[in-house]
Tab-separated table of C-alpha atoms and ligand atoms in Angstrom:
chain	number	residue	atom	x	y	z
M	237	MET	CA	-0.697	-16.366	4.127
M	238	LYS	CA	-2.359	-15.492	0.973
M	239	TYR	CA	-3.812	-12.014	0.421
M	240	ILE	CA	-7.237	-11.223	-1.606
M	241	SER	CA	-8.991	-8.174	-2.745
M	242	THR	CA	-11.979	-6.899	-1.000
M	243	ARG	CA	-13.397	-6.107	-4.342
M	244	GLY	CA	-12.970	-10.199	-5.346
M	245	GLY	CA	-11.620	-9.165	-8.793
M	246	ALA	CA	-7.816	-9.893	-8.393
M	247	PRO	CA	-5.571	-12.741	-7.774
M	248	ALA	CA	-4.523	-13.808	-4.434
M	249	VAL	CA	-0.883	-12.807	-3.614
M	250	GLY	CA	1.702	-13.163	-1.015
M	251	PHE	CA	3.370	-11.259	1.977
M	252	GLY	CA	6.007	-9.787	-0.133
M	253	ASP	CA	3.469	-8.266	-2.853
M	254	ILE	CA	1.462	-6.878	-0.169
M	255	LEU	CA	4.280	-4.773	1.145
M	256	LEU	CA	5.139	-3.530	-2.009
M	257	THR	CA	1.987	-2.565	-3.725
M	258	GLY	CA	-0.935	-0.202	-2.661
M	259	VAL	CA	-4.477	-0.676	-3.707
M	260	ALA	CA	-5.161	-4.313	-5.663
M	261	PRO	CA	-5.617	-4.295	-9.394
M	262	ASP	CA	-9.459	-4.000	-9.028
M	263	GLY	CA	-9.359	-1.050	-6.885
M	264	GLY	CA	-10.157	-3.236	-3.549
M	265	LEU	CA	-7.683	-3.522	-0.588
M	266	TYR	CA	-5.968	-6.681	0.608
M	267	MET	CA	-7.062	-8.751	3.142
M	268	PRO	CA	-5.865	-12.131	4.837
M	269	GLU	CA	-7.430	-15.070	3.004
M	270	ALA	CA	-8.708	-16.396	6.687
M	271	TRP	CA	-7.845	-14.611	9.840
M	272	PRO	CA	-5.640	-16.759	11.868
M	273	LYS	CA	-6.508	-17.664	15.340
M	274	LEU	CA	-4.093	-16.507	18.106
M	275	ARG	CA	-3.043	-18.752	21.200
M	276	ASN	CA	-5.030	-17.977	24.416
M	277	VAL	CA	-4.882	-14.241	25.063
M	278	ASP	CA	-4.383	-14.049	28.988
M	279	ARG	CA	-1.955	-12.875	31.718
M	280	ALA	CA	-0.061	-15.849	31.814
M	281	ASN	CA	0.494	-15.733	28.103
M	282	TRP	CA	1.338	-11.909	28.234
M	283	MET	CA	4.961	-11.442	26.607
M	284	PRO	CA	6.971	-7.975	26.210
M	285	PHE	CA	5.528	-6.211	23.232
M	286	SER	CA	8.170	-7.246	20.463
M	287	ALA	CA	7.789	-11.044	21.647
M	288	ASN	CA	4.336	-10.438	21.493
M	289	THR	CA	4.385	-8.686	17.973
M	290	GLU	CA	6.581	-11.297	16.319
M	291	ASP	CA	4.050	-13.767	17.578
M	292	LEU	CA	1.436	-12.127	16.011
M	293	LEU	CA	3.051	-11.494	12.626
M	294	LYS	CA	4.658	-15.032	12.113
M	295	HIS	CA	1.005	-15.855	10.840
M	296	PHE	CA	1.003	-13.134	8.011
M	297	ILE	CA	4.104	-13.707	6.557
M	298	ASP	CA	4.724	-16.806	3.959
M	299	GLU	CA	7.353	-18.868	2.792
M	300	ASP	CA	9.657	-16.342	1.518
M	301	PHE	CA	10.151	-14.487	4.457
M	302	HIS	CA	12.387	-16.238	7.143
M	303	PRO	CA	11.039	-16.308	10.744
M	304	ALA	CA	14.589	-15.366	11.948
M	305	ASP	CA	14.607	-12.315	9.944
M	306	LEU	CA	10.990	-11.269	10.861
M	307	SER	CA	12.640	-11.651	14.689
M	308	ALA	CA	15.355	-9.495	13.783
M	309	ASP	CA	13.470	-7.034	12.055
M	310	VAL	CA	10.847	-6.622	15.094
M	311	GLU	CA	13.629	-6.274	17.491
M	312	ALA	CA	15.383	-3.948	15.574
M	313	ALA	CA	12.358	-1.931	14.984
M	314	TYR	CA	11.169	-1.510	18.406
M	315	LYS	CA	14.941	-0.499	19.654
M	316	THR	CA	14.385	2.685	18.009
M	317	PHE	CA	11.811	3.429	20.727
M	318	SER	CA	12.843	5.732	23.491
M	319	LYS	CA	10.959	3.472	26.124
M	320	LYS	CA	11.792	-0.249	27.402
M	321	GLU	CA	8.325	-1.039	27.163
M	322	VAL	CA	7.778	0.438	23.693
M	323	ILE	CA	4.135	1.080	24.487
M	324	PRO	CA	3.662	1.918	28.240
M	325	LEU	CA	0.346	2.211	29.846
M	326	ARG	CA	-0.724	4.538	32.186
M	327	ARG	CA	-3.327	4.700	34.735
M	328	LEU	CA	-5.524	7.739	35.053
M	329	GLY	CA	-8.213	6.190	37.540
M	330	GLN	CA	-11.680	5.479	37.160
M	331	GLY	CA	-10.765	2.661	35.312
M	332	ARG	CA	-9.298	4.687	32.448
M	333	VAL	CA	-5.736	3.931	30.899
M	334	LEU	CA	-3.749	5.822	28.431
M	335	LEU	CA	-2.032	3.545	25.975
M	336	GLU	CA	0.983	5.579	24.995
M	337	LEU	CA	1.758	4.793	21.075
M	338	PHE	CA	4.283	7.839	20.798
M	339	HIS	CA	7.642	7.021	22.046
M	340	GLY	CA	9.104	6.052	18.418
M	341	PRO	CA	11.355	8.602	16.601
M	342	THR	CA	8.640	11.015	15.173
M	343	LEU	CA	6.651	10.998	18.127
M	344	ALA	CA	3.507	9.319	16.701
M	345	PHE	CA	1.910	5.995	16.838
M	346	LYS	CA	2.728	5.632	12.870
M	347	ASP	CA	6.219	4.611	13.705
M	348	LEU	CA	5.074	1.518	15.767
M	349	ALA	CA	4.083	-0.114	12.253
M	350	MET	CA	6.353	2.198	9.792
M	351	GLN	CA	9.808	1.100	11.668
M	352	MET	CA	8.930	-2.420	11.015
M	353	LEU	CA	7.383	-2.062	7.304
M	354	GLY	CA	10.545	-0.093	6.451
M	355	ARG	CA	12.714	-2.895	7.388
M	356	PHE	CA	10.377	-5.726	5.729
M	357	ILE	CA	10.520	-3.673	2.336
M	358	ALA	CA	14.036	-3.326	2.373
M	359	ARG	CA	14.532	-6.730	3.014
M	360	THR	CA	12.156	-7.831	0.290
M	361	LEU	CA	13.591	-5.657	-2.325
M	362	LYS	CA	17.150	-7.033	-1.536
M	363	ALA	CA	16.138	-10.706	-1.682
M	364	ARG	CA	14.253	-9.739	-5.173
M	365	ASN	CA	17.055	-7.917	-6.309
M	366	GLN	CA	14.893	-4.710	-6.907
M	367	ARG	CA	14.771	-0.973	-6.389
M	368	ALA	CA	11.377	0.871	-5.510
M	369	THR	CA	10.367	4.463	-5.312
M	370	ILE	CA	8.312	5.049	-2.324
M	371	ILE	CA	6.077	7.645	-2.921
M	372	ALA	CA	3.803	9.335	0.083
M	373	ALA	CA	1.231	12.094	0.460
M	374	THR	CA	1.156	13.319	4.040
M	375	SER	CA	-0.649	15.648	6.156
M	376	GLY	CA	2.354	15.318	8.517
M	377	ASP	CA	2.723	12.158	10.615
M	378	THR	CA	3.049	9.478	7.959
M	379	GLY	CA	5.548	11.301	5.997
M	380	SER	CA	7.875	11.700	8.810
M	381	ALA	CA	7.455	8.127	9.999
M	382	ALA	CA	8.131	7.014	6.535
M	383	ILE	CA	11.332	9.059	6.305
M	384	ALA	CA	12.445	7.897	9.723
M	385	ALA	CA	11.844	4.065	8.718
M	386	LEU	CA	13.655	4.286	5.198
M	387	ARG	CA	16.448	6.745	5.638
M	388	GLY	CA	19.862	5.697	4.404
M	389	LEU	CA	18.431	2.364	3.409
M	390	PRO	CA	19.947	0.749	-0.106
M	391	ASN	CA	17.432	0.165	-3.066
M	392	VAL	CA	15.069	2.410	-2.203
M	393	ASP	CA	14.370	6.106	-2.699
M	394	VAL	CA	11.225	8.218	-0.805
M	395	VAL	CA	9.431	11.173	-2.086
M	396	VAL	CA	7.269	12.773	0.446
M	397	LEU	CA	4.674	15.389	-0.474
M	398	HIS	CA	3.369	17.568	2.192
M	399	PRO	CA	1.086	20.427	1.656
M	400	HIS	CA	3.272	23.669	1.841
M	401	LYS	CA	2.768	25.824	5.259
M	402	ARG	CA	0.207	23.432	6.151
M	403	VAL	CA	1.843	21.089	8.501
M	404	SER	CA	3.051	22.057	11.850
M	405	GLU	CA	6.795	23.173	12.177
M	406	VAL	CA	7.667	20.036	14.421
M	407	GLN	CA	6.080	17.832	11.559
M	408	ARG	CA	7.899	19.667	8.816
M	409	ARG	CA	11.039	19.624	10.556
M	410	GLN	CA	11.208	15.913	11.328
M	411	MET	CA	10.657	15.472	7.643
M	412	THR	CA	13.027	18.077	6.030
M	413	THR	CA	16.035	17.788	8.426
M	414	VAL	CA	16.395	14.337	7.216
M	415	LEU	CA	19.354	14.870	4.882
M	416	ASP	CA	20.347	11.458	3.870
M	417	ALA	CA	20.415	11.177	-0.081
M	418	ASN	CA	17.499	8.762	-0.723
M	419	ILE	CA	15.152	11.170	1.171
M	420	HIS	CA	13.459	13.994	-1.223
M	421	ASN	CA	11.102	16.192	0.471
M	422	ILE	CA	8.366	18.242	-1.550
M	423	ALA	CA	6.233	21.014	-0.124
M	424	LEU	CA	3.422	21.382	-2.585
M	425	GLU	CA	1.546	24.530	-3.037
M	426	GLY	CA	-1.714	23.241	-2.195
M	427	THR	CA	-3.935	21.086	0.231
M	428	PHE	CA	-3.226	17.707	1.631
M	429	ASP	CA	-6.024	16.651	-0.883
M	430	ASP	CA	-3.983	17.909	-3.971
M	431	THR	CA	-0.944	16.084	-2.651
M	432	GLN	CA	-3.196	12.943	-2.553
M	433	ASN	CA	-4.362	13.513	-5.862
M	434	ILE	CA	-1.053	14.091	-7.497
M	435	VAL	CA	-0.031	10.766	-5.842
M	436	LYS	CA	-3.112	8.905	-7.354
M	437	ALA	CA	-2.549	10.513	-10.740
M	438	LEU	CA	1.506	9.267	-10.700
M	439	PHE	CA	0.148	5.669	-9.965
M	440	ALA	CA	-2.440	5.801	-12.496
M	441	ASP	CA	0.450	6.652	-15.030
M	442	THR	CA	1.247	2.965	-15.676
M	443	LYS	CA	4.834	3.733	-17.597
M	444	PHE	CA	5.885	6.233	-14.981
M	445	SER	CA	5.042	3.966	-12.325
M	446	LYS	CA	6.961	1.016	-13.742
M	447	ASP	CA	9.784	3.265	-14.900
M	448	HIS	CA	10.178	4.125	-11.340
M	449	SER	CA	8.871	0.910	-9.438
M	450	LEU	CA	6.781	3.405	-7.468
M	451	ALA	CA	5.327	1.754	-4.383
M	452	ALA	CA	3.125	3.067	-1.602
M	453	VAL	CA	3.373	3.188	2.483
M	454	ASN	CA	0.299	4.602	3.259
M	455	SER	CA	-2.186	3.040	5.733
M	456	ILE	CA	-4.303	0.860	3.366
M	457	ASN	CA	-1.087	-1.365	3.539
M	458	PHE	CA	-2.234	-4.533	5.430
M	459	ALA	CA	1.226	-4.997	6.607
M	460	ARG	CA	0.765	-1.537	8.746
M	461	ILE	CA	-2.593	-2.816	10.027
M	462	ALA	CA	-1.237	-6.332	10.920
M	463	ALA	CA	1.457	-4.759	12.967
M	464	GLN	CA	-0.692	-2.268	14.647
M	465	SER	CA	-3.145	-5.140	15.756
M	466	ALA	CA	-0.531	-6.436	18.146
M	467	TYR	CA	-0.770	-3.696	20.823
M	468	PHE	CA	-4.629	-4.240	21.174
M	469	PHE	CA	-3.252	-7.965	21.463
M	470	ASN	CA	-0.622	-6.950	24.033
M	471	THR	CA	-2.820	-4.535	25.991
M	472	THR	CA	-5.950	-6.810	26.431
M	473	ALA	CA	-3.382	-9.438	27.934
M	474	TYR	CA	-1.735	-7.102	30.029
M	475	LEU	CA	-5.296	-5.955	31.722
M	476	TRP	CA	-6.387	-9.611	31.669
M	477	GLY	CA	-8.207	-10.154	34.987
M	478	GLU	CA	-9.764	-6.464	34.536
M	479	GLY	CA	-12.194	-7.775	31.968
M	480	PRO	CA	-12.235	-7.240	28.354
M	481	PRO	CA	-11.376	-3.720	27.642
M	482	THR	CA	-13.214	-0.930	25.207
M	483	PHE	CA	-10.562	0.919	23.230
M	484	VAL	CA	-11.119	4.578	22.218
M	485	VAL	CA	-9.206	5.182	19.007
M	486	PRO	CA	-8.775	8.677	17.731
M	487	THR	CA	-9.705	8.090	13.706
M	488	GLY	CA	-8.837	9.609	10.292
M	489	ASN	CA	-8.334	6.874	7.967
M	490	PHE	CA	-9.839	4.169	9.995
M	491	GLY	CA	-6.499	2.163	9.840
M	492	ASP	CA	-5.879	2.173	13.562
M	493	VAL	CA	-9.566	1.106	14.682
M	494	PHE	CA	-9.615	-1.458	12.017
M	495	ALA	CA	-6.493	-3.267	13.269
M	496	ALA	CA	-8.418	-3.479	16.609
M	497	GLU	CA	-11.319	-5.071	14.599
M	498	ALA	CA	-8.525	-7.375	13.308
M	499	ALA	CA	-7.395	-8.307	16.924
M	500	ALA	CA	-10.785	-9.169	17.733
M	501	ARG	CA	-11.182	-11.410	14.942
M	502	MET	CA	-8.180	-13.082	15.682
M	503	GLY	CA	-9.372	-14.077	19.211
M	504	VAL	CA	-8.808	-10.852	21.327
M	505	PRO	CA	-11.484	-10.244	23.503
M	506	MET	CA	-12.706	-6.620	23.581
M	507	LYS	CA	-15.891	-5.073	24.624
M	508	ARG	CA	-16.278	-2.131	22.318
M	509	LEU	CA	-14.505	0.079	19.779
M	510	VAL	CA	-15.100	3.774	20.193
M	511	VAL	CA	-14.662	5.723	16.932
M	512	ALA	CA	-13.528	9.216	17.837
M	513	THR	CA	-13.259	12.090	14.859
M	514	ASN	CA	-12.750	15.582	14.946
M	515	SER	CA	-15.403	17.824	12.998
M	516	ASN	CA	-14.204	15.838	9.976
M	517	ASP	CA	-16.969	13.484	10.814
M	518	ILE	CA	-17.523	11.021	7.981
M	519	MET	CA	-16.969	8.005	10.016
M	520	ALA	CA	-19.179	9.169	13.105
M	521	ARG	CA	-22.040	10.111	10.552
M	522	ALA	CA	-21.721	6.830	8.722
M	523	LEU	CA	-21.873	4.596	11.804
M	524	ASN	CA	-24.678	6.855	13.629
M	525	GLU	CA	-26.653	7.623	10.555
M	526	GLY	CA	-26.171	4.867	8.065
M	527	VAL	CA	-24.601	6.793	5.498
M	528	TYR	CA	-21.160	6.897	4.209
M	529	SER	CA	-20.882	10.391	2.668
M	530	SER	CA	-17.934	12.831	2.303
M	531	GLY	CA	-17.931	16.445	2.457
M	532	ALA	CA	-15.141	19.160	1.887
M	533	ALA	CA	-12.233	18.855	4.594
M	534	GLN	CA	-11.688	21.775	7.362
M	535	ALA	CA	-8.536	22.181	9.216
M	536	THR	CA	-8.781	21.338	12.846
M	537	LEU	CA	-6.431	21.261	15.814
M	538	SER	CA	-5.962	17.371	15.006
M	539	PRO	CA	-4.809	17.612	11.458
M	540	SER	CA	-3.516	13.932	11.024
M	541	MET	CA	-7.423	13.205	11.138
M	542	ASP	CA	-8.328	16.010	8.780
M	543	ILE	CA	-9.708	13.404	6.150
M	544	GLN	CA	-12.887	12.973	4.184
M	545	VAL	CA	-12.669	9.424	2.955
M	546	ALA	CA	-11.812	6.943	5.438
M	547	SER	CA	-9.943	4.381	3.027
M	548	ASN	CA	-9.766	1.283	5.442
M	549	PHE	CA	-13.608	1.444	6.455
M	550	GLU	CA	-13.991	-0.605	3.094
M	551	ARG	CA	-12.186	-3.671	5.065
M	552	ALA	CA	-14.903	-3.259	7.616
M	553	LEU	CA	-17.731	-3.282	5.205
M	554	PHE	CA	-16.072	-6.221	3.841
M	555	GLU	CA	-16.107	-8.300	6.956
M	556	ALA	CA	-19.624	-6.805	8.183
M	557	SER	CA	-20.902	-7.890	5.110
M	558	ASN	CA	-19.595	-11.390	5.285
M	559	ARG	CA	-17.140	-10.643	2.679
M	560	ASP	CA	-19.592	-10.080	-0.150
M	561	SER	CA	-17.114	-8.910	-2.570
M	562	ALA	CA	-19.827	-8.592	-5.076
M	563	TRP	CA	-21.894	-6.357	-3.220
M	564	LEU	CA	-18.894	-4.400	-1.983
M	565	ALA	CA	-17.309	-3.823	-5.691
M	566	GLY	CA	-20.538	-2.151	-6.895
M	567	ALA	CA	-20.940	-0.349	-3.324
M	568	MET	CA	-17.462	1.396	-3.732
M	569	ALA	CA	-17.935	1.991	-7.360
M	570	GLU	CA	-21.186	4.104	-6.480
M	571	PHE	CA	-19.523	5.834	-3.752
M	572	SER	CA	-16.727	6.993	-6.054
M	573	LYS	CA	-19.436	8.520	-8.388
M	574	THR	CA	-21.702	10.054	-5.712
M	575	ARG	CA	-19.469	10.365	-2.896
M	576	SER	CA	-22.399	8.734	-0.711
M	577	LEU	CA	-23.189	5.251	0.404
M	578	THR	CA	-26.384	4.081	2.065
M	579	ILE	CA	-25.301	1.256	4.229
M	580	PRO	CA	-27.347	-1.824	4.113
M	581	PRO	CA	-29.405	-2.443	7.281
M	582	ALA	CA	-27.824	-5.667	8.061
M	583	VAL	CA	-24.240	-4.375	7.593
M	584	LEU	CA	-25.038	-1.487	9.486
M	585	THR	CA	-26.526	-3.760	12.476
M	586	ALA	CA	-22.808	-5.764	12.196
M	587	LEU	CA	-21.076	-2.579	12.421
M	588	ARG	CA	-22.841	-1.242	15.559
M	589	ALA	CA	-22.535	-4.663	17.193
M	590	ARG	CA	-18.670	-3.632	17.316
M	591	TYR	CA	-18.287	0.024	16.880
M	592	SER	CA	-19.726	3.386	18.745
M	593	ALA	CA	-18.607	6.749	17.488
M	594	ALA	CA	-18.857	10.340	18.179
M	595	SER	CA	-16.897	13.437	17.066
M	596	ALA	CA	-15.406	16.525	19.073
M	597	THR	CA	-15.278	20.185	17.881
M	598	ASP	CA	-11.808	22.169	18.474
M	599	ALA	CA	-13.286	23.885	21.464
M	600	GLU	CA	-14.474	20.363	22.995
M	601	THR	CA	-10.899	18.989	22.080
M	602	THR	CA	-9.503	21.900	23.993
M	603	ALA	CA	-11.322	21.507	26.901
M	604	ALA	CA	-10.637	18.212	26.888
M	605	ILE	CA	-6.741	18.629	27.218
M	606	LYS	CA	-7.414	20.954	30.337
M	607	LYS	CA	-10.016	18.738	31.859
M	608	LEU	CA	-7.572	15.898	32.012
M	609	TYR	CA	-4.662	17.840	33.105
M	610	ASP	CA	-6.698	19.564	35.780
M	611	GLU	CA	-7.758	15.995	37.393
M	612	THR	CA	-4.546	14.146	36.684
M	613	GLY	CA	-1.805	16.301	35.653
M	614	VAL	CA	-1.394	14.189	32.233
M	615	ILE	CA	-0.924	16.181	29.112
M	616	VAL	CA	-2.457	14.942	25.912
M	617	ASP	CA	-1.960	15.872	22.451
M	618	PRO	CA	-4.778	17.202	20.507
M	619	HIS	CA	-5.542	14.034	18.695
M	620	THR	CA	-5.591	11.647	21.862
M	621	ALA	CA	-7.898	14.828	23.466
M	622	VAL	CA	-10.438	14.105	20.604
M	623	GLY	CA	-10.932	10.606	22.214
M	624	PHE	CA	-11.680	11.976	25.464
M	625	ALA	CA	-14.000	14.533	24.035
M	626	ALA	CA	-15.879	12.075	22.162
M	627	VAL	CA	-16.466	9.572	24.955
M	628	GLU	CA	-18.041	12.655	26.954
M	629	LYS	CA	-20.570	12.822	24.122
M	630	LEU	CA	-21.584	9.087	23.668
M	631	ALA	CA	-24.925	8.424	24.957
M	632	GLU	CA	-23.636	4.991	26.468
M	633	LYS	CA	-21.927	4.763	29.459
M	634	LEU	CA	-18.538	2.523	28.983
M	635	GLU	CA	-17.584	-0.063	31.676
M	636	PRO	CA	-13.816	-0.046	32.721
M	637	PRO	CA	-11.525	-0.688	31.723
M	638	VAL	CA	-11.564	1.897	28.886
M	639	VAL	CA	-8.147	2.216	27.175
M	640	PHE	CA	-7.530	5.567	25.416
M	641	LEU	CA	-5.091	5.174	22.874
M	642	ALA	CA	-2.229	8.413	22.786
M	643	THR	CA	-1.531	8.431	19.318
M	644	ALA	CA	0.986	11.301	19.398
M	645	HIS	CA	3.467	13.112	21.588
M	646	PRO	CA	2.253	16.312	23.219
M	647	ALA	CA	5.371	18.255	22.038
M	648	LYS	CA	4.367	17.426	18.375
M	649	PHE	CA	1.494	20.227	18.466
M	650	PRO	CA	2.734	22.439	21.152
M	651	GLU	CA	0.393	25.308	20.149
M	652	ALA	CA	-2.741	23.664	20.741
M	653	VAL	CA	-1.609	22.169	23.997
M	654	GLN	CA	-0.204	25.707	25.035
M	655	LYS	CA	-3.501	27.476	24.336
M	656	ALA	CA	-5.596	24.853	26.334
M	657	ILE	CA	-3.324	24.678	29.595
M	658	GLY	CA	-0.710	27.573	29.391
M	659	ILE	CA	2.044	24.983	29.106
M	660	LYS	CA	4.351	24.422	26.264
M	661	PRO	CA	5.555	20.681	26.322
M	662	GLU	CA	8.980	20.124	25.722
M	663	LEU	CA	10.349	17.991	23.068
M	664	PRO	CA	12.169	14.825	24.224
M	665	PRO	CA	15.861	15.077	24.654
M	666	GLU	CA	16.784	13.270	21.414
M	667	LEU	CA	14.698	15.579	19.332
M	668	ALA	CA	15.817	18.762	21.505
M	669	ASP	CA	17.734	20.473	18.713
M	670	LEU	CA	15.286	19.933	15.949
M	671	MET	CA	14.343	23.680	15.590
M	672	ASP	CA	18.281	24.209	14.928
M	673	ARG	CA	18.742	21.648	12.406
M	674	GLU	CA	19.459	22.330	8.638
M	675	GLU	CA	16.429	22.018	6.420
M	676	ARG	CA	16.357	20.382	2.782
M	677	CYS	CA	12.927	20.668	0.950
M	678	THR	CA	11.643	21.733	-2.805
M	679	VAL	CA	8.733	23.796	-3.088
M	680	LEU	CA	6.617	22.859	-6.263
M	681	PRO	CA	3.423	24.228	-7.859
M	682	ASN	CA	0.487	22.202	-7.584
M	683	ASP	CA	1.053	20.465	-10.932
M	684	VAL	CA	1.364	16.735	-11.280
M	685	ASN	CA	4.067	17.380	-14.515
M	686	ALA	CA	6.486	19.503	-11.916
M	687	VAL	CA	6.252	16.523	-9.747
M	688	ARG	CA	7.029	14.011	-12.407
M	689	ARG	CA	9.993	16.151	-13.485
M	690	PHE	CA	11.277	16.436	-9.903
M	691	ILE	CA	11.525	12.735	-9.451
M	692	THR	CA	12.859	12.041	-12.929
M	693	GLU	CA	15.744	14.429	-12.286
M	694	ARG	CA	16.303	13.329	-8.576
M	695	VAL	CA	15.600	9.474	-8.630
M	696	ALA	CA	17.746	7.369	-10.574
S	5	PLP	C1	-2.862	8.977	11.625
S	5	PLP	C2	-3.077	9.654	13.005
S	5	PLP	C3	-4.304	9.202	13.232
S	5	PLP	C4	-5.568	8.535	12.482
S	5	PLP	O1	-5.332	7.319	12.613
S	5	PLP	P1	-6.011	6.410	11.140
S	5	PLP	O2	-5.332	5.233	11.046
S	5	PLP	O3	-5.778	7.115	9.789
S	5	PLP	O4	-7.352	6.292	11.524
S	5	PLP	C5	-4.595	9.671	14.715
S	5	PLP	N1	-3.690	10.500	15.602
S	5	PLP	C6	-2.445	10.756	14.983
S	5	PLP	C7	-1.611	11.467	15.896
S	5	PLP	C8	-2.105	10.324	13.542
S	5	PLP	O5	-0.934	10.491	12.945
C-alpha cells in the first residue's frame, strides 16, 4: 500500500515512512491511496481477534514488511492483554453490548494500536539501521500506552511530556514508574495544550528534529487507525445475524471513530456511528450545526477527551468531500487562521449520512455511571459513560445492536467512579502495587528551550 496526503501536496510514501513520521510535509495527514476490500464479513468468517487483525493489516503493509513478521508482532502485541479474547464483549440487555477495549497493559484502548505500533517501529528502525526519539505530548493515556509499548526496546528513546499535576495519579504512575533507561518523563508546568505546543515547536525546528530523528506516535499516525479498525470488523462479524451494529464512540481527537469509518469503507456493514463528546464538544457542534470551530479546552471527568481540535476530522472531511484535496488544503489553512470552518452543505450531508453526535456534561456523565450500575451491576469509567449519556440525548432512537466502546478501565479513574456510585474500583492484580512503585520524572518549566536542553543531555 502507498499513502497520500489529505492535502495533495506531498509525494506518496510507503508503510515504513508513515510509521515513523507524523504529519505529511504539506501539513496534511497520510491516507491509503485506496481502501482495500475485506473478504466477506460474516459469522462463518469470524476469527479470533489477533488472526482477524493480521488479516486486515496485511492489506496495509508493503514489500519491506514481511508477512511472517506482521504475524509475529500481532501475536506478541495481544499476548500482553490480560484477557484471552483480547476485546471481550459483554451483553447489557435491551440490545446493548459493551465492547471492552481496556484489558491491555495501561488499561485504555490506546494499548490496542500502540502495542503493535511499538513493535512495527522497532522492527523498521532495525531494518533501516536507524535510531529514533519518539516524542509525545499526553493528557494521560497516550503517554502511558507509548511507554508500555516501547520500554526497553533498542534503537529508540521515548520522551513523554504530561502537564504537571493535571493527570490522574494512576495515569502519572503508569508513566513515571517505568524505569527503563530509554524512557524519559517530563512533567511540564503548564496545560496539555502547552505540552502539545512544545512538541510542535520541536518538530518545526528542522535541525533539532533531524539531529535527534524525532518521530511521533500520536493518533494522527495512520498505522494506529488501521490497527483500531480491526475491532469494528471483528465485532460486526461476531454479532452477525443481529443486523449491522451502531457503534457509540467516546471521542476526542476523532481517531477511534474514524477507524470505524475506515472499517466501513473496507466493507464492514454498520448502521450508524455515534460521536460522543464531553463538554469539549467541537465535534458534536461541527456535525450538528455545520461549523467546526474551537474554543478554550475545559477540564472534565474524562480528561483524555479534553481536546479542542479533533485532528483526525481532517480525514473524515477528505472522504466526505470525495477526496477533494484542493478544497481541503484551503479549508484547513483557513481553519488554522480563524479557528473556524463552515462545512459546505454537500460535505455535511455526506458526514451526517454516517455520523450522529451528542455531548454530555460531567453531571450527565456521573448520572450515566450510576444508572448503568443500578440497572446492570456493570461499572464503567467516565469516558465510556460519556457514550451512554450522549445516546440519551440523541433525538433519534437507535436500533439494536448498539455497541458501546468501553475505552478505559474504571480503576483508571477511581475518584469519578466513587463519586457516582460510592464504590472505589480496584486495579487489576498485575497493577495492584502501582501506588508503591518508585517514580522517576523531571519537572520542567513551560519553556521549549528547557525541553530542548533536557533532550540533548539525556538522549544520545
Ligand atoms: C484517547 C481516548 C479517547 C478518545 O479517542 P480519540 O481517538 O482521541 O477520539 C476516549 N477514551 C479514552 C479513555 C481515551 O484514552
